[in-house]
Coordinates of N, CA and C and ligand atoms in Angstrom, one line a residue:
X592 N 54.6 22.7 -40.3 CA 53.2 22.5 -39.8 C 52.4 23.7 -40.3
X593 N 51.5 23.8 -40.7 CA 50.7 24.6 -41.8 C 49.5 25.0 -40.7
X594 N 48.8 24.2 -40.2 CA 48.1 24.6 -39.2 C 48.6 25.5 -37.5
X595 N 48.5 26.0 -37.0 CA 49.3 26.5 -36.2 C 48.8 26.3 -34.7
X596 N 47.4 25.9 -34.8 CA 46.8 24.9 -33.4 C 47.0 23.5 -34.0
X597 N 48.0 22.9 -34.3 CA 48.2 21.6 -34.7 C 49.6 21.5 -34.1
X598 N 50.3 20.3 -33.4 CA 51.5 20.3 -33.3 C 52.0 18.9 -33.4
X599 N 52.6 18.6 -33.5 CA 53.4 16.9 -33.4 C 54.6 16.7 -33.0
X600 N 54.6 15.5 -31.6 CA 55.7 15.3 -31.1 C 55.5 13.7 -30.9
X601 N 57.1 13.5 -30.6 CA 57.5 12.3 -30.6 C 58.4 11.8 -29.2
X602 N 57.0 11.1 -27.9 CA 57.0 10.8 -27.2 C 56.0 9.7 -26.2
X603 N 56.7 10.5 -24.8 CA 55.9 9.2 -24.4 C 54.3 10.1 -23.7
X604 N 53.4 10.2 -24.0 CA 52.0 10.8 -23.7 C 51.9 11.2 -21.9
X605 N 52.5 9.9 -21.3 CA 52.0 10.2 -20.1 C 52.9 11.1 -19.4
X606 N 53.9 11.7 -19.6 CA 54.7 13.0 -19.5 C 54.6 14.3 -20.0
X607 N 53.1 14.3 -20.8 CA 52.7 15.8 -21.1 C 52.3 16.4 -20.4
X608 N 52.8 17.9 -20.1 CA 51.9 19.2 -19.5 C 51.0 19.9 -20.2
X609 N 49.4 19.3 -20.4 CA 48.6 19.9 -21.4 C 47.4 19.7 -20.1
X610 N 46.2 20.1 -20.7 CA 45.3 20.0 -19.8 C 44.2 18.9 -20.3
X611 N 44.6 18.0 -21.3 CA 43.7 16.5 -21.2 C 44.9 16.0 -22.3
X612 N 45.2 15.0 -21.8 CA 45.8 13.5 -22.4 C 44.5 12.7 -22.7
X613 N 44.6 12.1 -24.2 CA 43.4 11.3 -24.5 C 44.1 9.9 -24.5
X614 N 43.5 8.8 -23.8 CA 43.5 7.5 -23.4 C 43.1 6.3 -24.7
X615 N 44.0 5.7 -25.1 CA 43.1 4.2 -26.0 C 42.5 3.2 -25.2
X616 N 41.3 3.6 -24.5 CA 41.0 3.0 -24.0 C 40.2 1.7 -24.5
X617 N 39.8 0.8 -23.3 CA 38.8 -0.2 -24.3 C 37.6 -0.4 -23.8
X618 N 36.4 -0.9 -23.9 CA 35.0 -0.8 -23.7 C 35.2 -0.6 -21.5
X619 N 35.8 -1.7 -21.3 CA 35.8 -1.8 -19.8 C 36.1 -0.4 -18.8
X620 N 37.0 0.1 -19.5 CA 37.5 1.5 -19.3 C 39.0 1.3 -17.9
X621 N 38.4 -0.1 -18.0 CA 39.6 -0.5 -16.4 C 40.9 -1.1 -16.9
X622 N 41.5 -0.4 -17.9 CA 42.8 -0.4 -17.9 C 43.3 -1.5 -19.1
X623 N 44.6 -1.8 -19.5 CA 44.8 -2.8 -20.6 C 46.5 -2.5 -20.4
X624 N 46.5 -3.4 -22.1 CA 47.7 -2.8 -22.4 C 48.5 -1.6 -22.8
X625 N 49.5 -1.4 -23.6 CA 50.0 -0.3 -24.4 C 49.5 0.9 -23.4
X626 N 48.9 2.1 -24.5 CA 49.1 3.3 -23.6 C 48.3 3.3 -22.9
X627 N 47.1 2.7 -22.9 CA 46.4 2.9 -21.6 C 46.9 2.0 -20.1
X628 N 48.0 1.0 -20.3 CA 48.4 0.4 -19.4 C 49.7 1.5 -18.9
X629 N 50.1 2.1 -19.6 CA 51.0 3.8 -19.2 C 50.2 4.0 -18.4
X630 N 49.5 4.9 -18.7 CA 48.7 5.9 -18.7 C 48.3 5.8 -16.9
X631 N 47.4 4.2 -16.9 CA 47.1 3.8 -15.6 C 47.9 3.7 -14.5
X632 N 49.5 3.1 -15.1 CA 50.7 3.3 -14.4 C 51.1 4.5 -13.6
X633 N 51.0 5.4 -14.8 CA 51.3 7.0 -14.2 C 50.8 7.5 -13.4
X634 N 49.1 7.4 -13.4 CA 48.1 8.2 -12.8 C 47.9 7.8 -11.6
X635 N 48.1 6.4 -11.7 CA 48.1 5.8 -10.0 C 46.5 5.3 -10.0
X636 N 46.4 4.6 -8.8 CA 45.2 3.9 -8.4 C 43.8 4.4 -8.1
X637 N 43.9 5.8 -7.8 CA 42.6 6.4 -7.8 C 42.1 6.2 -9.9
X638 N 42.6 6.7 -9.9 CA 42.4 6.5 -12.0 C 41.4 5.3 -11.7
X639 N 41.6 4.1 -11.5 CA 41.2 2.8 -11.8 C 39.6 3.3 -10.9
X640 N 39.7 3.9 -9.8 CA 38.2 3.9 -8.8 C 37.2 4.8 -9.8
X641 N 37.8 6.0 -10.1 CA 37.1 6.9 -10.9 C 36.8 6.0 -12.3
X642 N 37.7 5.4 -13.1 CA 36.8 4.6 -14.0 C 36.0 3.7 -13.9
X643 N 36.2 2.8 -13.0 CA 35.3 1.7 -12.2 C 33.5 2.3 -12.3
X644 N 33.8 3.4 -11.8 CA 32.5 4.8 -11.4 C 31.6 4.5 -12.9
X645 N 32.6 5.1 -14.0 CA 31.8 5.4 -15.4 C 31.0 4.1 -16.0
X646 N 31.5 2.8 -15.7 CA 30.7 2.1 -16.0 C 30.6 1.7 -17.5
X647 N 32.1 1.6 -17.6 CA 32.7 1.8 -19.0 C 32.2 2.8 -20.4
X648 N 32.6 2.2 -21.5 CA 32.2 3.2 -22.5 C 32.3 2.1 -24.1
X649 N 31.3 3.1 -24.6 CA 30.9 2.5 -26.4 C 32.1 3.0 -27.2
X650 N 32.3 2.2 -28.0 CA 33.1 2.1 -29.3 C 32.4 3.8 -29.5
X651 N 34.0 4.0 -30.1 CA 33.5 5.5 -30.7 C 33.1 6.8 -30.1
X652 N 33.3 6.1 -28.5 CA 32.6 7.9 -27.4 C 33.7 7.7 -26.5
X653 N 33.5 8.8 -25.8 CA 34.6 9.2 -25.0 C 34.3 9.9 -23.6
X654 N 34.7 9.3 -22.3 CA 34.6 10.1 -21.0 C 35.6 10.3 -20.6
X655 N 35.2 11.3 -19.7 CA 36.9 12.2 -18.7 C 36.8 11.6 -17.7
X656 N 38.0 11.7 -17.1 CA 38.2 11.6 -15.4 C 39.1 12.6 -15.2
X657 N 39.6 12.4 -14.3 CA 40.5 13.7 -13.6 C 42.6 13.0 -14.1
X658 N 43.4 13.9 -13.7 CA 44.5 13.1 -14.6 C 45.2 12.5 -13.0
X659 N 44.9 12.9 -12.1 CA 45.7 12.2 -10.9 C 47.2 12.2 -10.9
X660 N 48.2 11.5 -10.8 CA 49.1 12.1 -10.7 C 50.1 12.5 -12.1
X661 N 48.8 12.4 -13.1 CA 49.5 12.7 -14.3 C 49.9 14.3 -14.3
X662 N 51.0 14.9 -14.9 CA 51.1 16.3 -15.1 C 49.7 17.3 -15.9
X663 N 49.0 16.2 -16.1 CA 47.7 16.7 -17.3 C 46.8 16.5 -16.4
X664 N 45.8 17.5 -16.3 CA 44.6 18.0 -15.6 C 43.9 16.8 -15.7
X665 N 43.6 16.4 -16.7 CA 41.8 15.2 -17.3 C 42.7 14.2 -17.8
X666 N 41.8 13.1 -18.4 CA 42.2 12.4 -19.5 C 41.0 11.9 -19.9
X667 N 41.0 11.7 -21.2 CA 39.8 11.6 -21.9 C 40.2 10.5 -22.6
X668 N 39.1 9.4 -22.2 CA 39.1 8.0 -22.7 C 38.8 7.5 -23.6
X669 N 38.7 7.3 -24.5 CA 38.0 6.9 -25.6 C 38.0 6.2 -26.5
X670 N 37.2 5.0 -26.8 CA 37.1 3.5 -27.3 C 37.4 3.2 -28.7
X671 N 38.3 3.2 -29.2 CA 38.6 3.2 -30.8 C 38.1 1.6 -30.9
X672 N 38.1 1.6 -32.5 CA 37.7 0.5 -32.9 C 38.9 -0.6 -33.2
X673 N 38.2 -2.0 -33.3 CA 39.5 -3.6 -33.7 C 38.9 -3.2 -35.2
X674 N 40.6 -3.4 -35.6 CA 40.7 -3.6 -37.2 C 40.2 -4.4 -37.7
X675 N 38.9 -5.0 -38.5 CA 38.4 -6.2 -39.0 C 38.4 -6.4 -40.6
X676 N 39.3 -5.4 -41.0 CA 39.6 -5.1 -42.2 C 39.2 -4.5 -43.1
X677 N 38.1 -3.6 -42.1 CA 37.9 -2.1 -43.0 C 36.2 -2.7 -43.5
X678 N 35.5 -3.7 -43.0 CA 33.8 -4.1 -43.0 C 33.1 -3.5 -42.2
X679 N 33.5 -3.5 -41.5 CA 32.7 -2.8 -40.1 C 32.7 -1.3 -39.8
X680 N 32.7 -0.3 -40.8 CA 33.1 0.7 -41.0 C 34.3 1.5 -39.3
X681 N 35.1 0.6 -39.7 CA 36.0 1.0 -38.3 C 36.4 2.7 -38.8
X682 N 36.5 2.9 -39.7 CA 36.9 4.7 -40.1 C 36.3 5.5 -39.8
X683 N 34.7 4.9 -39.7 CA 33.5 6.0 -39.0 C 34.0 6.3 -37.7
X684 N 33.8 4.7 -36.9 CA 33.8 4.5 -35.4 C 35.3 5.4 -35.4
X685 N 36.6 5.2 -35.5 CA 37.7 5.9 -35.7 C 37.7 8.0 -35.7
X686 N 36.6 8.0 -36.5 CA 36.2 9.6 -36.8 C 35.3 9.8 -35.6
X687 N 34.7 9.1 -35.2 CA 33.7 9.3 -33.9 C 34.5 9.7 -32.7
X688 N 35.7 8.6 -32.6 CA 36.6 8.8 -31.5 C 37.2 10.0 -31.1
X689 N 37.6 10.7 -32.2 CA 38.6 12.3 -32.4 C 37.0 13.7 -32.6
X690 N 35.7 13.5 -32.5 CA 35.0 13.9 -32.8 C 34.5 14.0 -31.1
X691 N 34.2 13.0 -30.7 CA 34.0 12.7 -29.3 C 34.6 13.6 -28.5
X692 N 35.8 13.4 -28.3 CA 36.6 13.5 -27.7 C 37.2 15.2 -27.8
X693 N 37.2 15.9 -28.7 CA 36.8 16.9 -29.0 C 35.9 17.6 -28.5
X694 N 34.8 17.0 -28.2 CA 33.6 17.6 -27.9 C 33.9 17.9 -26.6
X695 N 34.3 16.6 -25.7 CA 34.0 16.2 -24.5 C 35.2 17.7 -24.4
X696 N 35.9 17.7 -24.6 CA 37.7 18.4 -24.2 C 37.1 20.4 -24.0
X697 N 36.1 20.3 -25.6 CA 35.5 21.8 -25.8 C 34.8 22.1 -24.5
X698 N 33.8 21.3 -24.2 CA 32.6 21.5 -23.4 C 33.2 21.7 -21.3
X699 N 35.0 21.2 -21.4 CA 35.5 21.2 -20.4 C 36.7 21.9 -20.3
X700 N 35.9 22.9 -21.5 CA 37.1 24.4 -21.8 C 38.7 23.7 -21.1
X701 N 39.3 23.0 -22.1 CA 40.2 22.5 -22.1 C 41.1 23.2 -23.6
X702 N 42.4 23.5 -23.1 CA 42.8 24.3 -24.1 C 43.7 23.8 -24.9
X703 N 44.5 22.8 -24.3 CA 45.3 21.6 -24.7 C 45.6 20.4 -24.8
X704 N 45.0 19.6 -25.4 CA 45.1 18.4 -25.8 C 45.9 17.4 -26.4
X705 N 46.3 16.6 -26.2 CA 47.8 15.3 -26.7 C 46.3 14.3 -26.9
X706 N 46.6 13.6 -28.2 CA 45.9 12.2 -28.9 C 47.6 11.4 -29.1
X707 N 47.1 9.9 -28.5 CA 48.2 9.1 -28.9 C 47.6 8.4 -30.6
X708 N 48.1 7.7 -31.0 CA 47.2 6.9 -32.3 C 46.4 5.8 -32.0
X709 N 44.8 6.5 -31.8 CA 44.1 5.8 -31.3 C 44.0 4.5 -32.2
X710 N 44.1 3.5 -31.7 CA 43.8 2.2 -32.3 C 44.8 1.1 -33.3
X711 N 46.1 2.1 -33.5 CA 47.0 2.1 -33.7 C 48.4 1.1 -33.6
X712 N 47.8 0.4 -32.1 CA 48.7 -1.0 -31.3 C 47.9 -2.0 -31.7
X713 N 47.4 -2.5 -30.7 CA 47.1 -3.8 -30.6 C 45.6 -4.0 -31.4
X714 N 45.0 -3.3 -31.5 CA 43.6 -3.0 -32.3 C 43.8 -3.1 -33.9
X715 N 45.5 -2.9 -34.3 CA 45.7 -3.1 -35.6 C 45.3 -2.2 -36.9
X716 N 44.6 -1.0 -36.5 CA 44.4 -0.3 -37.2 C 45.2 0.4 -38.0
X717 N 45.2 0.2 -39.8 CA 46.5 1.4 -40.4 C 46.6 1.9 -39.9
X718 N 48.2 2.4 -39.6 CA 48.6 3.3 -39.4 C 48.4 4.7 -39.8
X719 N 48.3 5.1 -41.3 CA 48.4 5.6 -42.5 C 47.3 6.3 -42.2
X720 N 46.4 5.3 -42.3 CA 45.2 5.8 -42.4 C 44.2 6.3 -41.1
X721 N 44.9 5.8 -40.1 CA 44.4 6.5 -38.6 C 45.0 7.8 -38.5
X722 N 46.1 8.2 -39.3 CA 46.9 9.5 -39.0 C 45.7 10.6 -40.0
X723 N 45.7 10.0 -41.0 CA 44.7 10.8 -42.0 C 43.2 10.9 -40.8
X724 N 42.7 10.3 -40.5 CA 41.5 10.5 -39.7 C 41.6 10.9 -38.5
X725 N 42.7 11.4 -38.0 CA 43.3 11.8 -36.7 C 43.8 13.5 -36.9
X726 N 44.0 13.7 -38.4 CA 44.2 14.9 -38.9 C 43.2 15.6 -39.6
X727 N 42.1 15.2 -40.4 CA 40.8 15.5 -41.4 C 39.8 16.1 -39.7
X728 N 39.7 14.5 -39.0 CA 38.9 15.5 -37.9 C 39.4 16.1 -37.3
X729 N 40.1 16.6 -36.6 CA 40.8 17.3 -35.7 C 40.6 18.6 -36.4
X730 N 40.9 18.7 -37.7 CA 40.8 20.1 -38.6 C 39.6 20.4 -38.6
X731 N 38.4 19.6 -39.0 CA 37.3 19.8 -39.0 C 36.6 21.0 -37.8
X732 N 37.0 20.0 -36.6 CA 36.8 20.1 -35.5 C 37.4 21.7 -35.0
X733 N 38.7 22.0 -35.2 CA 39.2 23.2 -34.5 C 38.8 24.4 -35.9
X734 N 38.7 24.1 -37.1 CA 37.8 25.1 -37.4 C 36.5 25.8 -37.3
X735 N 35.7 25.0 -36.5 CA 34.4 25.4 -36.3 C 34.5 25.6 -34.3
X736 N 35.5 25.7 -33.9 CA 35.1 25.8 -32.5 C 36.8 26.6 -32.3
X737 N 36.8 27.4 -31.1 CA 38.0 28.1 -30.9 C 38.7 27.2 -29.8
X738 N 37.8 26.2 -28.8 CA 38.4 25.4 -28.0 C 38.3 23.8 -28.3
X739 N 39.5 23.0 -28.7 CA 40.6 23.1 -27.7 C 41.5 24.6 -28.7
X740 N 42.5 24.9 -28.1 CA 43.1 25.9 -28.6 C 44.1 25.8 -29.4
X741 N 44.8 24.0 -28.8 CA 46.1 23.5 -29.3 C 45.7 21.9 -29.1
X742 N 46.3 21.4 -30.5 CA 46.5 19.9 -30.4 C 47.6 19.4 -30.6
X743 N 48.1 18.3 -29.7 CA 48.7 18.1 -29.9 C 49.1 16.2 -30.5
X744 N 49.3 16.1 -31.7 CA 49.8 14.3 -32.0 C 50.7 13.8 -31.2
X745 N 51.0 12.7 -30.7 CA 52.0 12.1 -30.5 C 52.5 10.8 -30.8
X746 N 53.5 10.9 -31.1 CA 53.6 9.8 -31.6 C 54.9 9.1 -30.9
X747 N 54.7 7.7 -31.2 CA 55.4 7.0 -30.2 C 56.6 6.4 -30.8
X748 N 56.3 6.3 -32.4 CA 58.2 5.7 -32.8 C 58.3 7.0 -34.2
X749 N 59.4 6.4 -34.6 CA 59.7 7.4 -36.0 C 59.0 7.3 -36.6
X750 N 58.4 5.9 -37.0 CA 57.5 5.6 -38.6 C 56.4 6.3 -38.3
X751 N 55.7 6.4 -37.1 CA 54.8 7.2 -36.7 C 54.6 8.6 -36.9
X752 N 55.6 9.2 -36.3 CA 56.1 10.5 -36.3 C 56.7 11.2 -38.3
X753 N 56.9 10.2 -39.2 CA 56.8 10.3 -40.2 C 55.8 10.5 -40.9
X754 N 55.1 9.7 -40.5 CA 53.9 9.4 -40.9 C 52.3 10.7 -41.0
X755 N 52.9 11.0 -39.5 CA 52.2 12.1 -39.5 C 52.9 13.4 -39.7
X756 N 54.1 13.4 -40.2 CA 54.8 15.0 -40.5 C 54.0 14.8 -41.8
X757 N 54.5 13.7 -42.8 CA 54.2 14.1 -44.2 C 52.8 14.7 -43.9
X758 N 51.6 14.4 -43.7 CA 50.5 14.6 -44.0 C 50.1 15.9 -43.5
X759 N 50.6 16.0 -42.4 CA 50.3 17.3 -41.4 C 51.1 18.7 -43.0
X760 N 52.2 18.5 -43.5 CA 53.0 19.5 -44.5 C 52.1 19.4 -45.4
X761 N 51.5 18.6 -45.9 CA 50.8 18.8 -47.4 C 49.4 20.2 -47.2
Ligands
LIG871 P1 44.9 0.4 -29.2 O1 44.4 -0.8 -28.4 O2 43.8 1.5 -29.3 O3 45.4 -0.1 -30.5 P2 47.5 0.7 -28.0 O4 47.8 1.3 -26.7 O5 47.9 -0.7 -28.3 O6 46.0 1.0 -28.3 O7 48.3 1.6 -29.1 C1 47.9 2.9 -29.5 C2 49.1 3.7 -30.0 O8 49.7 4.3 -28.8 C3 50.2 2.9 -30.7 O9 50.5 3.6 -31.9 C4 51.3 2.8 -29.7 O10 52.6 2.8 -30.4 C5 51.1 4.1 -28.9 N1 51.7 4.2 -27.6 C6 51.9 3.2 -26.7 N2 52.4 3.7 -25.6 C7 52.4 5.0 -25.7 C8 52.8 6.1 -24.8 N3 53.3 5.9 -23.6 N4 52.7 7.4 -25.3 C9 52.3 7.6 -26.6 N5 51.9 6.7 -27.4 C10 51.9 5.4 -27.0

């Protein structure tokens, strides 16, 4: 790992001790499949009242709630884009999401952060190429600002966790 506020593991998100786990959430913000159907699992039922509150969220932006009974302080939700095959500039909206989210994490002097691969599941987005945009911003991002302090990837199978070693070494 070449960056040294960069880290990558290979797990399951809703068992991190960091102070924001970021959520793939979807416009409604009230829960789904994959990791944000974890996520909701873990945190328990107040999670669902506090999102209910926000009144969902836009493709591309990102809100916090509190982590409830997750080990992680916050979670920061944030709306990745459906793969439509790369027309709809889903790479922008994709770079918005890790940019957002970032922001939201700095501004809530948060010092540790876990990203699962936003958009990654069911949304169908490369793989390949969400790791590249999950790594370019992220770098962007922690060079111009001293918080978050530490990020961390995770990833949920090997191909994934490959996927982002190679790129993270180069
Ligand atoms: P999206 O709708 O944004 O595609 P998904 O939840 O379907 O969101 O998938 C996003 C990524 O999160 C996928 O790469 C999936 O393998 C991964 N994932 C699913 N569950 C977990 C978990 N508990 N921890 C970390 N990553 C997870």
């Amino acid at each position: 790992m070449k960056n040294k506020r960069i880290e990558l593991i290979k797990g399951d998100i809703t068992r991190l001790d960091v102070d924001a786990v970021v959520n793939a959430a979807n416009n409604s913000l009230l829960g789904g499949g994959g990791v944000d159907g974890a996520i909701h699992k873990a945190a328990g039922p107040d999670l669902y009242k506090e999102c209910e509150s926000l009144k969902g969220c836009i493709t591309g932006e990102a809100k916090i709630t509190k982590g409830y009974k997750l080990k992680a302080r916050h979670i920061i939700h944030t709306v990745g884009p459906m793969w439509y095959g790369g027309y709809r500039d889903e790479p922008g909206s994709l770079a918005s999401c890790y940019q957002s989210s970032l922001k939201l994490a700095k501004e809530n002097k948060i010092k540790t952060i876990a990203f699962p691969g936003i958009s990654t599941g069911v949304y169908g987005f490369p793989k390949d190429l969400a790791a590249l945009i999950a790594i370019n911003e992220t770098k962007r991002f922690i060079n111009r600002h001293s918080l978050p302090e530490k990020v961390i990837f995770v990833a949920y199978d090997d191909d994934n966790y490959e996927t982002y070693r190679k790129l993270l070494d180069q």
